[in-house]
Short mmCIF file of C-alpha atoms in Angstrom, two decimals:
data_model
loop_
_atom_site.label_atom_id
_atom_site.label_comp_id
_atom_site.label_asym_id
_atom_site.label_seq_id
_atom_site.Cartn_x
_atom_site.Cartn_y
_atom_site.Cartn_z
CA MET A 1 14.42 -6.54 -24.94
CA ASN A 2 13.07 -3.35 -23.78
CA PHE A 3 9.41 -3.57 -21.62
CA THR A 4 7.03 -0.60 -20.94
CA VAL A 5 6.72 -0.20 -17.10
CA SER A 6 3.67 1.58 -16.55
CA ALA A 7 3.75 4.53 -14.10
CA THR A 8 1.27 2.89 -11.60
CA THR A 9 3.80 -0.27 -11.78
CA GLU A 10 6.55 2.01 -10.78
CA GLU A 11 5.32 3.55 -7.90
CA ILE A 12 4.64 -0.35 -6.45
CA VAL A 13 7.47 -1.00 -7.06
CA GLN A 14 9.36 2.38 -4.62
CA VAL A 15 6.91 1.75 -2.41
CA CYS A 16 7.43 -1.78 -1.98
CA GLN A 17 11.61 -0.75 -1.46
CA ALA A 18 10.72 0.71 1.00
CA LEU A 19 9.09 -1.77 2.87
CA PRO A 20 10.88 -4.24 5.54
CA PRO A 21 10.55 -7.69 4.10
CA GLU A 22 7.63 -8.99 5.64
CA LYS A 23 5.48 -5.74 4.50
CA ARG A 24 6.75 -6.55 0.70
CA ASP A 25 5.19 -10.15 1.43
CA GLU A 26 1.51 -8.98 3.12
CA VAL A 27 1.38 -7.14 -0.06
CA ALA A 28 1.96 -9.25 -2.53
CA ASP A 29 -0.38 -11.66 -0.59
CA PHE A 30 -2.78 -8.48 -0.92
CA ALA A 31 -2.49 -8.19 -4.06
CA ARG A 32 -2.89 -12.37 -5.20
CA PHE A 33 -6.08 -11.81 -2.84
CA LEU A 34 -7.28 -8.74 -5.40
CA LEU A 35 -6.59 -11.21 -8.36
CA ALA A 36 -8.83 -14.49 -6.40
CA ARG A 37 -11.21 -12.28 -6.51
CA GLN A 38 -11.25 -10.24 -10.14
CA HIS A 39 -11.41 -14.24 -11.37
CA ASP A 40 -13.68 -14.65 -8.45
CA GLU A 41 -16.08 -12.01 -9.85
CA ALA A 42 -15.94 -12.92 -12.80
CA TRP A 43 -17.71 -16.26 -11.86
CA GLU A 44 -20.00 -14.42 -10.39
CA GLN A 45 -20.59 -12.24 -13.11
CA ARG A 46 -21.16 -15.31 -15.92
CA LEU A 47 -23.53 -18.08 -13.66
CA ALA A 48 -25.63 -14.56 -12.80
CA TYR A 49 -26.06 -13.87 -16.73
CA PRO A 50 -29.60 -14.50 -17.59
CA SER A 51 -30.05 -16.76 -20.26
CA PRO A 52 -31.45 -20.17 -19.66
CA ARG A 53 -28.69 -22.38 -19.05
CA PRO A 54 -30.60 -26.74 -19.93
CA ARG A 55 -27.04 -28.30 -19.52
CA LEU A 56 -25.88 -27.12 -16.84
CA ASP A 57 -30.35 -26.98 -14.89
CA ALA A 58 -29.68 -30.81 -15.78
CA PHE A 59 -26.55 -31.81 -14.51
CA LEU A 60 -28.02 -29.82 -10.77
CA ARG A 61 -31.19 -31.75 -11.22
CA GLU A 62 -28.69 -35.11 -12.56
CA SER A 63 -26.00 -34.03 -9.35
CA ALA A 64 -29.01 -33.54 -6.06
CA ALA A 65 -31.03 -37.29 -7.80
CA GLU A 66 -27.47 -38.91 -6.90
CA GLY A 67 -27.51 -38.40 -3.40
CA ASP A 68 -24.49 -37.53 -1.49
CA ALA A 69 -22.32 -40.86 -1.04
CA PRO A 70 -19.16 -40.43 -0.84
CA LEU A 71 -16.65 -40.68 -4.67
CA ASP A 72 -15.57 -44.32 -4.70
CA PRO A 73 -12.61 -44.02 -7.08
CA THR A 74 -13.99 -48.40 -8.54
CA GLN A 75 -16.58 -46.43 -9.75
CA LEU A 76 -14.51 -44.22 -12.06
#
């Protein structure tokens, strides 16, 4: 099986190979952070979309009306 690797990917691999192991871990952690942030930004865009959301609005009203009682597993 042949995989095509982008020039950017090759560069990242070369940089990581030149780093000590603990710095490689930091690079991986930063990449995971960027990936998570990308998903967060997608959700922020969805939530900021100006169209009406009657079901979400109803859910929020009902949730607010329930109060702050702790979750009771026997009621599930």
